[in-house]
Amino acid sequence: MIVMKFGGTSVADATAMLRTISIVESKLSQKPVMVVSACAKVTDGLYEVIQLAEACKQESAADAIAALKARHLGIVDDLNATFTAVNERKNREIRGKIDRIFTTLKEHLNEGNMSECDKAVIISSGEYLSSSIIAYAMNMRGTRTGWVDARTMIVTDDDYLKANPVSEALEKHASRVVKETCAKYTTMITQGFIGATADGKPTLLGRGGSDYSASLIGMAIDADRIEIWTDVDGVRTADPRIVNDTKGLHKLSYEEATEMARFGAKVLHPLTLEPAQKKNIPVYVLNSMNPSNEGTAILSRAIVFDGIKTLSYMENIRVINIYSMKMINTVGFMEKVFKTFAEHKVSVDLLSSSEASITVTVDASQNVDGAVKGLSRFADVTVDRDKAQISIIGKNIIGVRGLLAAVFTAVVDSKIYMISQDTTYLNLSIVVDRPEMSDVLRKLHQKIFENGYFS
Ligand code: ADP
Ligand code: ASP
Ligand code: MG
């Protein structure tokens, strides 16, 4: 069996859905399990609806909901136009289902304060809509497709908007549900991103979480491979939205891909590789707009060569400097610092230290006020805003001759606020001013990948 996950752009409209469906239909002999995201930008739209409701802008929220509904009904119309005949009963059924999804959404949308569980229900509408419409289209085309509610498989804790899977229960439920569905149908489709607690309360796996869902299901069913279908020809030497002449990567190790994603590359959710790696299942990143491209295989590190693979970036970070003379010759200072970050649920990315100071970076989306207040009780703290972090990722980059020389020549005109190399030699990161990030990224890419110096 294989798991095939399709992201938002791969199911953005009727044309994209039909392209996706034909990719799946060409692989029916491999027994695909489909995992889909919401149509492109729909999840953003649902977050916006919540914000509008919270700001008591009821009319704007209602308009946004109506536009989302019209978009999905429009996709059904466009799909119907491609069928030789429309089955009126099935057409009514899918329209009824879309209606019910929006009714549920509205029931959970309150003025003012909504619970995180309510928000999870509202935001999950995107994946319920896209998966229901694709299942409808596939069945209309004669591909017997079973639609499965991901909440019956993906068991999580109750951190509603960024839930963590409960592995044992998840494996048990997902393997049973997939087995039962595939016994009845040629293929099955479920939603990425969505889960539920053991007592059935709706949860989400965090933004971009559909990749993670695919990998969790792949692990549960011992899939032969997991395919992540997106809008680029596999993982590239940098984000093609910023750098023009990127090259495709044939192979990456699980560790390299995880590091790349953890340090900002949006192409994969950072937790995707963990379940796959547990069972040594290969993960392929492929392009639904160009299915003949071989994409990138993510495999065990033993099969992957050493050296630089890709550049990733985090475009808005903060640098927190913690200074105290008391740090000199005292035991347990670091512990105090990290306890404070943990108490305030602040996740730290890079770290460097000297005799009397510790410097860390954190993603700007986190609220650091509490942590800074806590740290200020025993140290002098400053926070530098508007910084960006660029990471050079690759197995054993320590062995790459001349790497630091290349970094310094590429950034000769820019300030470097911090340099950090991780101890497993997978990642060398630098911190620069945010407005300079794209330029530095391009220069680094040119130096490392375009002049043949390191190939
Ligand atoms: P999906 O909706 O299919 O999940 P995403 O937008 O989450 O797609 O991820 C795909 C995007 O990731 C690409 O369009 C690209 O801009 C971005 N990206 C960032 N870094 C890389 C990289 N190294 N290689 C390929 N794509 C990357
Ligand atoms: N639709 C969700 C998001 O936009 C999950 C995903 O696409 O992976 O974050
Ligand atoms: Mg994604």
Short mmCIF file of C-alpha atoms and ligand atoms in Angstrom, two decimals:
data_model
loop_
_atom_site.label_atom_id
_atom_site.label_comp_id
_atom_site.label_asym_id
_atom_site.label_seq_id
_atom_site.Cartn_x
_atom_site.Cartn_y
_atom_site.Cartn_z
CA MET A 1 0.00 0.00 0.00
CA ILE A 2 1.08 3.59 -0.52
CA VAL A 3 -0.02 6.85 1.08
CA MET A 4 -0.48 9.80 -1.30
CA LYS A 5 -0.84 13.24 0.29
CA PHE A 6 -1.94 16.19 -1.81
CA GLY A 7 -1.40 19.74 -0.56
CA GLY A 8 -3.58 22.82 -1.02
CA THR A 9 -2.37 23.79 -4.50
CA SER A 10 -2.86 20.20 -5.70
CA VAL A 11 -6.57 20.45 -4.82
CA ALA A 12 -7.05 24.19 -5.35
CA ASP A 13 -9.88 23.97 -7.90
CA ALA A 14 -11.59 21.53 -10.27
CA THR A 15 -8.63 21.46 -12.69
CA ALA A 16 -6.14 20.72 -9.92
CA MET A 17 -8.45 18.11 -8.40
CA LEU A 18 -8.84 16.32 -11.74
CA ARG A 19 -5.06 16.32 -12.19
CA THR A 20 -4.68 14.85 -8.71
CA ILE A 21 -7.38 12.26 -9.34
CA SER A 22 -5.70 11.07 -12.52
CA ILE A 23 -2.38 10.69 -10.66
CA VAL A 24 -4.13 8.50 -8.08
CA GLU A 25 -6.04 6.56 -10.71
CA SER A 26 -2.77 5.74 -12.47
CA LYS A 27 -1.56 4.04 -9.26
CA LEU A 28 -4.62 2.07 -8.18
CA SER A 29 -2.69 -1.21 -8.42
CA GLN A 30 -0.46 0.06 -5.59
CA LYS A 31 -3.51 0.46 -3.32
CA PRO A 32 -3.27 4.17 -2.56
CA VAL A 33 -4.63 5.81 0.58
CA MET A 34 -5.27 9.49 -0.21
CA VAL A 35 -4.73 12.24 2.35
CA VAL A 36 -5.75 15.74 1.28
CA SER A 37 -5.37 19.30 2.49
CA ALA A 38 -7.98 22.00 2.21
CA CYS A 39 -8.13 23.81 -1.15
CA ALA A 40 -5.36 26.44 -1.40
CA LYS A 41 -5.86 29.40 0.97
CA VAL A 42 -9.05 27.99 2.53
CA THR A 43 -7.41 27.31 5.91
CA ASP A 44 -6.12 30.91 5.93
CA GLY A 45 -9.67 32.02 5.11
CA LEU A 46 -11.09 30.04 8.02
CA TYR A 47 -8.58 31.55 10.45
CA GLU A 48 -9.67 34.93 9.14
CA VAL A 49 -13.34 34.10 9.76
CA ILE A 50 -12.44 33.34 13.39
CA GLN A 51 -10.56 36.62 13.72
CA LEU A 52 -13.49 38.56 12.29
CA ALA A 53 -15.92 36.88 14.68
CA GLU A 54 -13.60 37.52 17.61
CA ALA A 55 -13.50 41.18 16.62
CA CYS A 56 -17.34 41.12 16.51
CA LYS A 57 -17.31 41.91 12.77
CA GLN A 58 -20.26 39.61 12.11
CA GLU A 59 -21.12 40.92 8.66
CA SER A 60 -17.61 40.52 7.32
CA ALA A 61 -17.42 37.04 8.85
CA ALA A 62 -20.71 36.10 7.16
CA ASP A 63 -19.44 37.45 3.81
CA ALA A 64 -16.22 35.47 4.12
CA ILE A 65 -18.18 32.29 4.91
CA ALA A 66 -20.50 32.87 1.97
CA ALA A 67 -17.51 33.34 -0.36
CA LEU A 68 -15.95 30.10 0.86
CA LYS A 69 -19.21 28.23 0.33
CA ALA A 70 -19.66 29.67 -3.16
CA ARG A 71 -16.09 28.66 -4.04
CA HIS A 72 -16.70 25.02 -3.06
CA LEU A 73 -20.08 24.82 -4.76
CA GLY A 74 -18.42 26.34 -7.83
CA ILE A 75 -15.84 23.54 -7.81
CA VAL A 76 -18.68 20.97 -7.80
CA ASP A 77 -20.26 22.77 -10.79
CA ASP A 78 -16.92 22.79 -12.64
CA LEU A 79 -16.40 19.09 -11.93
CA ASN A 80 -19.94 18.26 -13.04
CA ALA A 81 -19.22 19.94 -16.36
CA THR A 82 -16.50 17.34 -17.02
CA PHE A 83 -18.72 14.27 -16.41
CA THR A 84 -20.60 12.69 -19.30
CA ALA A 85 -23.74 12.64 -17.17
CA VAL A 86 -24.45 14.07 -13.72
CA ASN A 87 -26.04 11.70 -11.22
CA GLU A 88 -28.69 13.98 -9.68
CA ARG A 89 -28.96 12.04 -6.43
CA LYS A 90 -25.19 12.12 -5.86
CA ASN A 91 -25.06 15.79 -6.86
CA ARG A 92 -27.74 16.57 -4.26
CA GLU A 93 -25.85 14.52 -1.69
CA ILE A 94 -22.57 16.40 -2.12
CA ARG A 95 -24.33 19.77 -2.04
CA GLY A 96 -26.15 18.66 1.12
CA LYS A 97 -22.84 17.61 2.67
CA ILE A 98 -21.24 20.98 1.86
CA ASP A 99 -24.27 22.64 3.41
CA ARG A 100 -23.94 20.60 6.60
CA ILE A 101 -20.21 21.40 6.90
CA PHE A 102 -21.01 25.11 6.79
CA THR A 103 -23.91 24.71 9.25
CA THR A 104 -21.54 23.01 11.72
CA LEU A 105 -18.99 25.79 11.14
CA LYS A 106 -21.55 28.46 11.95
CA GLU A 107 -22.77 26.61 15.05
CA HIS A 108 -19.26 26.80 16.50
CA LEU A 109 -18.60 30.40 15.50
CA ASN A 110 -19.43 32.72 18.37
CA GLU A 111 -18.90 36.37 18.94
CA GLY A 112 -16.08 37.06 21.34
CA ASN A 113 -14.43 34.08 22.93
CA MET A 114 -14.46 30.72 21.25
CA SER A 115 -12.84 27.68 22.81
CA GLU A 116 -9.84 26.14 21.06
CA CYS A 117 -12.02 23.09 20.44
CA ASP A 118 -14.60 25.28 18.64
CA LYS A 119 -11.79 26.76 16.56
CA ALA A 120 -10.54 23.28 15.66
CA VAL A 121 -14.03 22.40 14.37
CA ILE A 122 -14.25 25.58 12.30
CA ILE A 123 -10.78 25.26 10.78
CA SER A 124 -11.25 21.57 10.00
CA SER A 125 -14.06 22.48 7.58
CA GLY A 126 -11.50 23.09 4.81
CA GLU A 127 -10.25 19.51 4.72
CA TYR A 128 -13.78 18.07 5.12
CA LEU A 129 -14.90 20.09 2.10
CA SER A 130 -12.00 19.23 -0.21
CA SER A 131 -11.99 15.52 0.68
CA SER A 132 -15.76 15.20 0.25
CA ILE A 133 -15.70 16.89 -3.16
CA ILE A 134 -12.80 14.75 -4.40
CA ALA A 135 -14.49 11.56 -3.18
CA TYR A 136 -17.64 12.64 -5.03
CA ALA A 137 -15.70 13.29 -8.25
CA MET A 138 -13.82 9.99 -8.07
CA ASN A 139 -16.98 7.99 -7.50
CA MET A 140 -18.67 9.85 -10.37
CA ARG A 141 -15.76 8.81 -12.59
CA GLY A 142 -16.25 5.20 -11.55
CA THR A 143 -13.33 4.86 -9.12
CA ARG A 144 -14.91 3.36 -6.02
CA THR A 145 -13.57 5.63 -3.29
CA GLY A 146 -14.34 5.34 0.42
CA TRP A 147 -14.46 8.64 2.35
CA VAL A 148 -13.11 8.32 5.89
CA ASP A 149 -13.31 10.83 8.73
CA ALA A 150 -9.73 11.27 9.96
CA ARG A 151 -11.08 11.66 13.49
CA THR A 152 -11.72 7.91 13.54
CA MET A 153 -7.98 7.30 12.99
CA ILE A 154 -5.76 10.13 14.23
CA VAL A 155 -5.92 9.96 18.02
CA THR A 156 -4.26 12.94 19.72
CA ASP A 157 -3.91 14.70 23.05
CA ASP A 158 -6.10 17.72 23.80
CA ASP A 159 -3.76 20.51 22.68
CA TYR A 160 -6.58 21.35 20.27
CA LEU A 161 -4.86 23.49 17.64
CA LYS A 162 -1.43 21.84 17.72
CA ALA A 163 -2.18 18.39 19.01
CA ASN A 164 0.28 15.55 19.50
CA PRO A 165 -0.57 12.08 18.28
CA VAL A 166 -1.11 9.27 20.75
CA SER A 167 0.87 6.65 18.87
CA GLU A 168 -0.45 3.34 20.13
CA ALA A 169 -4.14 4.19 19.84
CA LEU A 170 -3.55 5.91 16.51
CA GLU A 171 -1.78 2.90 15.02
CA LYS A 172 -4.52 0.56 16.22
CA HIS A 173 -7.41 2.69 14.92
CA ALA A 174 -5.82 3.78 11.64
CA SER A 175 -4.72 0.29 10.62
CA ARG A 176 -8.17 -1.14 11.36
CA VAL A 177 -10.07 1.65 9.57
CA VAL A 178 -7.83 1.52 6.48
CA LYS A 179 -8.10 -2.27 6.32
CA GLU A 180 -11.90 -2.21 6.59
CA THR A 181 -12.29 0.60 4.05
CA CYS A 182 -9.91 -0.87 1.52
CA ALA A 183 -11.73 -4.21 1.72
CA LYS A 184 -14.88 -2.44 0.47
CA TYR A 185 -13.46 0.15 -1.95
CA THR A 186 -10.79 0.43 -4.65
CA THR A 187 -9.21 3.35 -2.82
CA MET A 188 -9.91 5.61 0.14
CA ILE A 189 -9.60 9.30 0.93
CA THR A 190 -9.21 11.06 4.26
CA GLN A 191 -8.33 14.52 5.54
CA GLY A 192 -4.88 15.63 6.55
CA PHE A 193 -4.40 17.98 9.54
CA ILE A 194 -7.40 16.65 11.49
CA GLY A 195 -7.54 14.45 14.56
CA ALA A 196 -9.54 13.85 17.72
CA THR A 197 -8.87 13.11 21.36
CA ALA A 198 -9.55 9.60 22.67
CA ASP A 199 -12.99 10.82 23.80
CA GLY A 200 -13.77 12.25 20.37
CA LYS A 201 -13.08 15.98 20.76
CA PRO A 202 -11.88 17.52 17.47
CA THR A 203 -8.22 18.58 17.22
CA LEU A 204 -5.75 19.81 14.59
CA LEU A 205 -2.08 18.89 14.10
CA GLY A 206 -0.86 22.48 13.55
CA ARG A 207 -0.36 24.48 10.34
CA GLY A 208 0.94 22.40 7.46
CA GLY A 209 -0.01 19.27 9.42
CA SER A 210 -1.37 17.23 6.51
CA ASP A 211 2.14 15.98 5.71
CA TYR A 212 2.33 14.71 9.28
CA SER A 213 -1.06 12.98 8.95
CA ALA A 214 0.14 11.15 5.84
CA SER A 215 3.23 9.92 7.60
CA LEU A 216 1.28 8.83 10.70
CA ILE A 217 -1.11 6.83 8.55
CA GLY A 218 1.81 5.42 6.55
CA MET A 219 3.42 4.23 9.76
CA ALA A 220 0.16 2.73 11.05
CA ILE A 221 -0.42 0.66 7.92
CA ASP A 222 3.24 -0.16 7.24
CA ALA A 223 3.00 1.56 3.86
CA ASP A 224 5.53 0.72 1.14
CA ARG A 225 6.04 4.44 0.54
CA ILE A 226 4.61 7.82 1.45
CA GLU A 227 4.22 10.36 -1.34
CA ILE A 228 3.92 14.08 -0.57
CA TRP A 229 2.51 15.72 -3.71
CA THR A 230 3.01 19.47 -3.82
CA ASP A 231 3.69 22.31 -6.28
CA VAL A 232 7.48 22.01 -6.75
CA ASP A 233 9.74 19.40 -8.37
CA GLY A 234 10.72 17.86 -5.03
CA VAL A 235 12.96 19.39 -2.40
CA ARG A 236 15.29 21.98 -3.95
CA THR A 237 18.56 23.58 -2.94
CA ALA A 238 16.54 26.55 -1.63
CA ASP A 239 13.00 27.89 -1.71
CA PRO A 240 12.31 28.59 -5.41
CA ARG A 241 10.04 31.47 -4.36
CA ILE A 242 13.16 33.39 -3.32
CA VAL A 243 16.05 31.89 -5.28
CA ASN A 244 15.79 31.56 -9.07
CA ASP A 245 18.29 28.88 -10.06
CA THR A 246 17.60 26.16 -7.52
CA LYS A 247 18.50 22.56 -8.26
CA GLY A 248 16.44 19.47 -7.43
CA LEU A 249 17.71 17.02 -4.81
CA HIS A 250 17.44 13.31 -5.65
CA LYS A 251 18.01 12.05 -2.14
CA LEU A 252 17.89 13.40 1.40
CA SER A 253 18.17 11.60 4.71
CA TYR A 254 15.31 11.66 7.22
CA GLU A 255 17.54 13.72 9.51
CA GLU A 256 18.43 16.28 6.82
CA ALA A 257 14.79 16.69 5.80
CA THR A 258 13.71 17.10 9.41
CA GLU A 259 16.42 19.68 10.08
CA MET A 260 15.53 21.58 6.92
CA ALA A 261 11.84 21.66 7.87
CA ARG A 262 12.54 22.54 11.51
CA PHE A 263 14.63 25.44 10.33
CA GLY A 264 11.91 26.92 8.18
CA ALA A 265 11.55 25.09 4.83
CA LYS A 266 7.80 24.98 4.38
CA VAL A 267 7.88 22.14 1.88
CA LEU A 268 7.42 19.61 4.72
CA HIS A 269 5.91 19.80 8.20
CA PRO A 270 8.84 19.36 10.63
CA LEU A 271 7.40 16.23 12.28
CA THR A 272 6.64 14.42 9.02
CA LEU A 273 9.70 12.24 8.90
CA GLU A 274 9.54 10.89 12.43
CA PRO A 275 6.79 8.28 11.94
CA ALA A 276 8.16 7.26 8.53
CA GLN A 277 11.66 6.85 9.89
CA LYS A 278 10.37 4.66 12.73
CA LYS A 279 9.41 2.05 10.15
CA ASN A 280 12.04 3.00 7.58
CA ILE A 281 9.38 3.93 5.01
CA PRO A 282 10.71 6.03 2.11
CA VAL A 283 9.05 9.43 1.67
CA TYR A 284 8.90 10.99 -1.81
CA VAL A 285 8.29 14.68 -2.46
CA LEU A 286 6.64 15.04 -5.88
CA ASN A 287 5.03 17.67 -8.08
CA SER A 288 1.35 17.20 -8.93
CA MET A 289 1.77 19.79 -11.70
CA ASN A 290 4.65 17.81 -13.20
CA PRO A 291 4.09 14.18 -12.17
CA SER A 292 6.80 12.76 -14.44
CA ASN A 293 9.53 14.56 -12.47
CA GLU A 294 11.22 12.04 -10.19
CA GLY A 295 11.18 14.42 -7.20
CA THR A 296 13.11 13.76 -4.00
CA ALA A 297 13.42 10.52 -2.06
CA ILE A 298 13.88 10.84 1.69
CA LEU A 299 15.60 7.78 3.05
CA SER A 300 17.78 6.36 5.77
CA ARG A 301 21.02 8.30 6.26
CA ALA A 302 23.16 5.28 5.34
CA ILE A 303 22.10 5.65 1.68
CA VAL A 304 22.66 9.40 1.47
CA PHE A 305 25.99 11.07 0.67
CA ASP A 306 27.65 13.63 2.93
CA GLY A 307 27.66 17.34 2.09
CA ILE A 308 25.51 20.42 1.70
CA LYS A 309 21.99 19.76 0.45
CA THR A 310 19.86 22.85 0.90
CA LEU A 311 19.42 26.30 2.45
CA SER A 312 16.43 27.08 4.62
CA TYR A 313 15.38 30.26 6.33
CA MET A 314 13.18 31.69 9.07
CA GLU A 315 12.31 35.14 7.94
CA ASN A 316 11.20 36.73 11.19
CA ILE A 317 13.04 35.83 14.35
CA ARG A 318 14.12 37.52 17.56
CA VAL A 319 17.52 37.35 19.14
CA ILE A 320 17.45 37.32 22.94
CA ASN A 321 20.69 38.22 24.71
CA ILE A 322 20.94 37.18 28.35
CA TYR A 323 23.87 38.70 30.20
CA SER A 324 25.01 38.23 33.78
CA MET A 325 28.39 38.50 35.44
CA LYS A 326 27.08 35.92 37.90
CA MET A 327 27.24 33.36 35.13
CA ILE A 328 31.01 33.25 35.45
CA ASN A 329 32.04 30.27 37.51
CA THR A 330 28.50 29.44 38.65
CA VAL A 331 26.80 26.11 38.20
CA GLY A 332 23.21 25.86 36.99
CA PHE A 333 22.83 29.24 35.23
CA MET A 334 21.91 27.61 31.91
CA GLU A 335 19.36 25.48 33.70
CA LYS A 336 17.72 28.57 35.18
CA VAL A 337 17.56 30.21 31.74
CA PHE A 338 16.01 27.20 30.02
CA LYS A 339 13.60 26.54 32.88
CA THR A 340 12.33 30.09 32.38
CA PHE A 341 11.83 29.53 28.64
CA ALA A 342 10.05 26.24 29.36
CA GLU A 343 7.76 27.82 31.98
CA HIS A 344 6.66 30.36 29.39
CA LYS A 345 6.38 27.75 26.61
CA VAL A 346 8.96 29.52 24.45
CA SER A 347 10.77 27.26 22.03
CA VAL A 348 14.38 28.18 21.32
CA ASP A 349 16.07 27.51 17.97
CA LEU A 350 19.73 28.57 18.03
CA LEU A 351 22.01 29.04 20.99
CA SER A 352 25.47 30.46 21.52
CA SER A 353 27.18 31.39 24.74
CA SER A 354 30.23 33.07 26.20
CA GLU A 355 31.58 33.40 29.73
CA ALA A 356 28.96 35.91 30.81
CA SER A 357 26.20 35.70 28.21
CA ILE A 358 23.81 33.38 26.44
CA THR A 359 22.22 34.32 23.14
CA VAL A 360 19.27 32.46 21.66
CA THR A 361 16.95 32.88 18.71
CA VAL A 362 13.19 32.38 18.78
CA ASP A 363 10.55 32.55 16.08
CA ALA A 364 8.79 35.94 16.19
CA SER A 365 5.35 34.31 16.22
CA GLN A 366 5.96 33.39 19.87
CA ASN A 367 5.13 35.78 22.67
CA VAL A 368 8.36 36.22 24.64
CA ASP A 369 7.23 38.95 27.06
CA GLY A 370 6.69 36.58 30.00
CA ALA A 371 10.01 34.81 29.45
CA VAL A 372 11.90 38.11 29.18
CA LYS A 373 10.30 39.29 32.43
CA GLY A 374 11.27 36.04 34.12
CA LEU A 375 14.86 36.19 32.83
CA SER A 376 15.19 39.82 33.87
CA ARG A 377 14.87 38.73 37.52
CA PHE A 378 18.38 37.29 37.42
CA ALA A 379 20.07 38.71 34.27
CA ASP A 380 20.19 41.69 31.92
CA VAL A 381 18.09 40.89 28.90
CA THR A 382 17.83 42.58 25.50
CA VAL A 383 15.69 41.53 22.55
CA ASP A 384 16.70 42.30 18.95
CA ARG A 385 13.75 42.27 16.59
CA ASP A 386 13.52 42.06 12.81
CA LYS A 387 16.21 39.46 12.34
CA ALA A 388 16.23 36.45 10.04
CA GLN A 389 17.96 33.13 10.22
CA ILE A 390 19.52 31.24 7.31
CA SER A 391 20.56 27.62 7.74
CA ILE A 392 22.88 25.54 5.58
CA ILE A 393 21.71 21.96 5.88
CA GLY A 394 23.54 18.76 5.00
CA LYS A 395 24.91 15.57 6.45
CA ASN A 396 28.38 16.04 7.95
CA ILE A 397 28.78 19.59 6.68
CA ILE A 398 31.74 19.86 9.01
CA GLY A 399 33.70 17.94 6.37
CA VAL A 400 32.94 20.44 3.60
CA ARG A 401 36.21 22.22 2.92
CA GLY A 402 35.95 25.98 2.64
CA LEU A 403 32.36 26.23 3.79
CA LEU A 404 32.95 29.01 6.30
CA ALA A 405 35.09 30.91 3.81
CA ALA A 406 32.19 30.73 1.36
CA VAL A 407 29.72 31.92 3.99
CA PHE A 408 31.86 34.89 4.94
CA THR A 409 32.49 35.97 1.36
CA ALA A 410 28.79 35.69 0.57
CA VAL A 411 27.79 37.92 3.47
CA VAL A 412 30.74 40.27 3.39
CA ASP A 413 28.46 43.32 3.15
CA SER A 414 26.05 42.27 5.90
CA LYS A 415 26.18 42.08 9.64
CA ILE A 416 26.13 38.57 11.10
CA TYR A 417 24.57 38.65 14.56
CA MET A 418 25.13 35.02 15.38
CA ILE A 419 26.67 31.86 13.96
CA SER A 420 25.74 28.46 15.24
CA GLN A 421 26.69 24.95 14.20
CA ASP A 422 24.74 22.05 15.64
CA THR A 423 26.62 19.24 17.27
CA THR A 424 25.45 16.58 14.83
CA TYR A 425 26.99 18.60 11.98
CA LEU A 426 23.72 18.82 10.06
CA ASN A 427 23.24 22.57 10.25
CA LEU A 428 25.25 25.76 10.14
CA SER A 429 23.07 28.81 10.78
CA ILE A 430 23.64 32.54 10.63
CA VAL A 431 21.47 35.42 11.80
CA VAL A 432 21.20 38.57 9.67
CA ASP A 433 18.99 41.65 9.48
CA ARG A 434 15.56 40.75 8.18
CA PRO A 435 15.50 43.15 5.20
CA GLU A 436 18.77 41.61 3.95
CA MET A 437 17.69 38.00 4.21
CA SER A 438 16.60 37.34 0.61
CA ASP A 439 19.71 38.96 -0.78
CA VAL A 440 22.02 36.99 1.53
CA LEU A 441 20.16 33.78 0.71
CA ARG A 442 20.64 34.35 -3.03
CA LYS A 443 24.33 35.17 -2.59
CA LEU A 444 24.90 32.11 -0.44
CA HIS A 445 23.06 29.92 -2.93
CA GLN A 446 25.17 31.27 -5.74
CA LYS A 447 28.38 30.70 -3.83
CA ILE A 448 27.46 27.20 -2.68
CA PHE A 449 25.42 25.70 -5.50
CA GLU A 450 25.84 27.74 -8.65
CA ASN A 451 29.57 28.09 -9.20
CA GLY A 452 30.37 24.40 -8.91
CA TYR A 453 32.72 25.03 -6.00
CA PHE A 454 31.18 22.42 -3.74
CA SER A 455 29.84 19.92 -6.28
P1 ADP B 1 1.46 22.13 0.05
O1 ADP B 1 0.32 23.05 0.02
O2 ADP B 1 1.52 21.19 -1.10
O3 ADP B 1 1.64 21.44 1.38
P2 ADP B 1 3.50 24.07 0.77
O4 ADP B 1 3.22 25.44 0.29
O5 ADP B 1 3.25 23.74 2.20
O6 ADP B 1 2.74 23.06 -0.19
O7 ADP B 1 5.02 23.66 0.45
C1 ADP B 1 5.51 23.83 -0.85
C2 ADP B 1 6.32 25.10 -0.94
O8 ADP B 1 7.47 24.97 -0.11
C3 ADP B 1 6.90 25.41 -2.29
O9 ADP B 1 5.98 26.08 -3.11
C4 ADP B 1 8.13 26.27 -1.96
O10 ADP B 1 7.89 27.64 -2.11
C5 ADP B 1 8.36 26.00 -0.48
N1 ADP B 1 9.74 25.59 -0.21
C6 ADP B 1 10.52 26.10 0.79
N2 ADP B 1 11.75 25.56 0.77
C7 ADP B 1 11.76 24.66 -0.24
C8 ADP B 1 12.76 23.77 -0.76
N3 ADP B 1 13.99 23.68 -0.23
N4 ADP B 1 12.45 22.99 -1.80
C9 ADP B 1 11.20 23.06 -2.35
N5 ADP B 1 10.22 23.89 -1.91
C10 ADP B 1 10.49 24.68 -0.87
N1 ASP B 2 -4.75 23.07 5.49
C1 ASP B 2 -3.80 23.09 6.58
C2 ASP B 2 -2.95 24.34 6.50
O1 ASP B 2 -3.09 25.13 5.57
C3 ASP B 2 -2.96 21.84 6.65
C4 ASP B 2 -2.08 21.58 5.44
O2 ASP B 2 -2.33 22.10 4.35
O3 ASP B 2 -1.14 20.81 5.58
O4 ASP B 2 -2.16 24.56 7.39
MG MG B 3 2.42 22.08 3.24
#
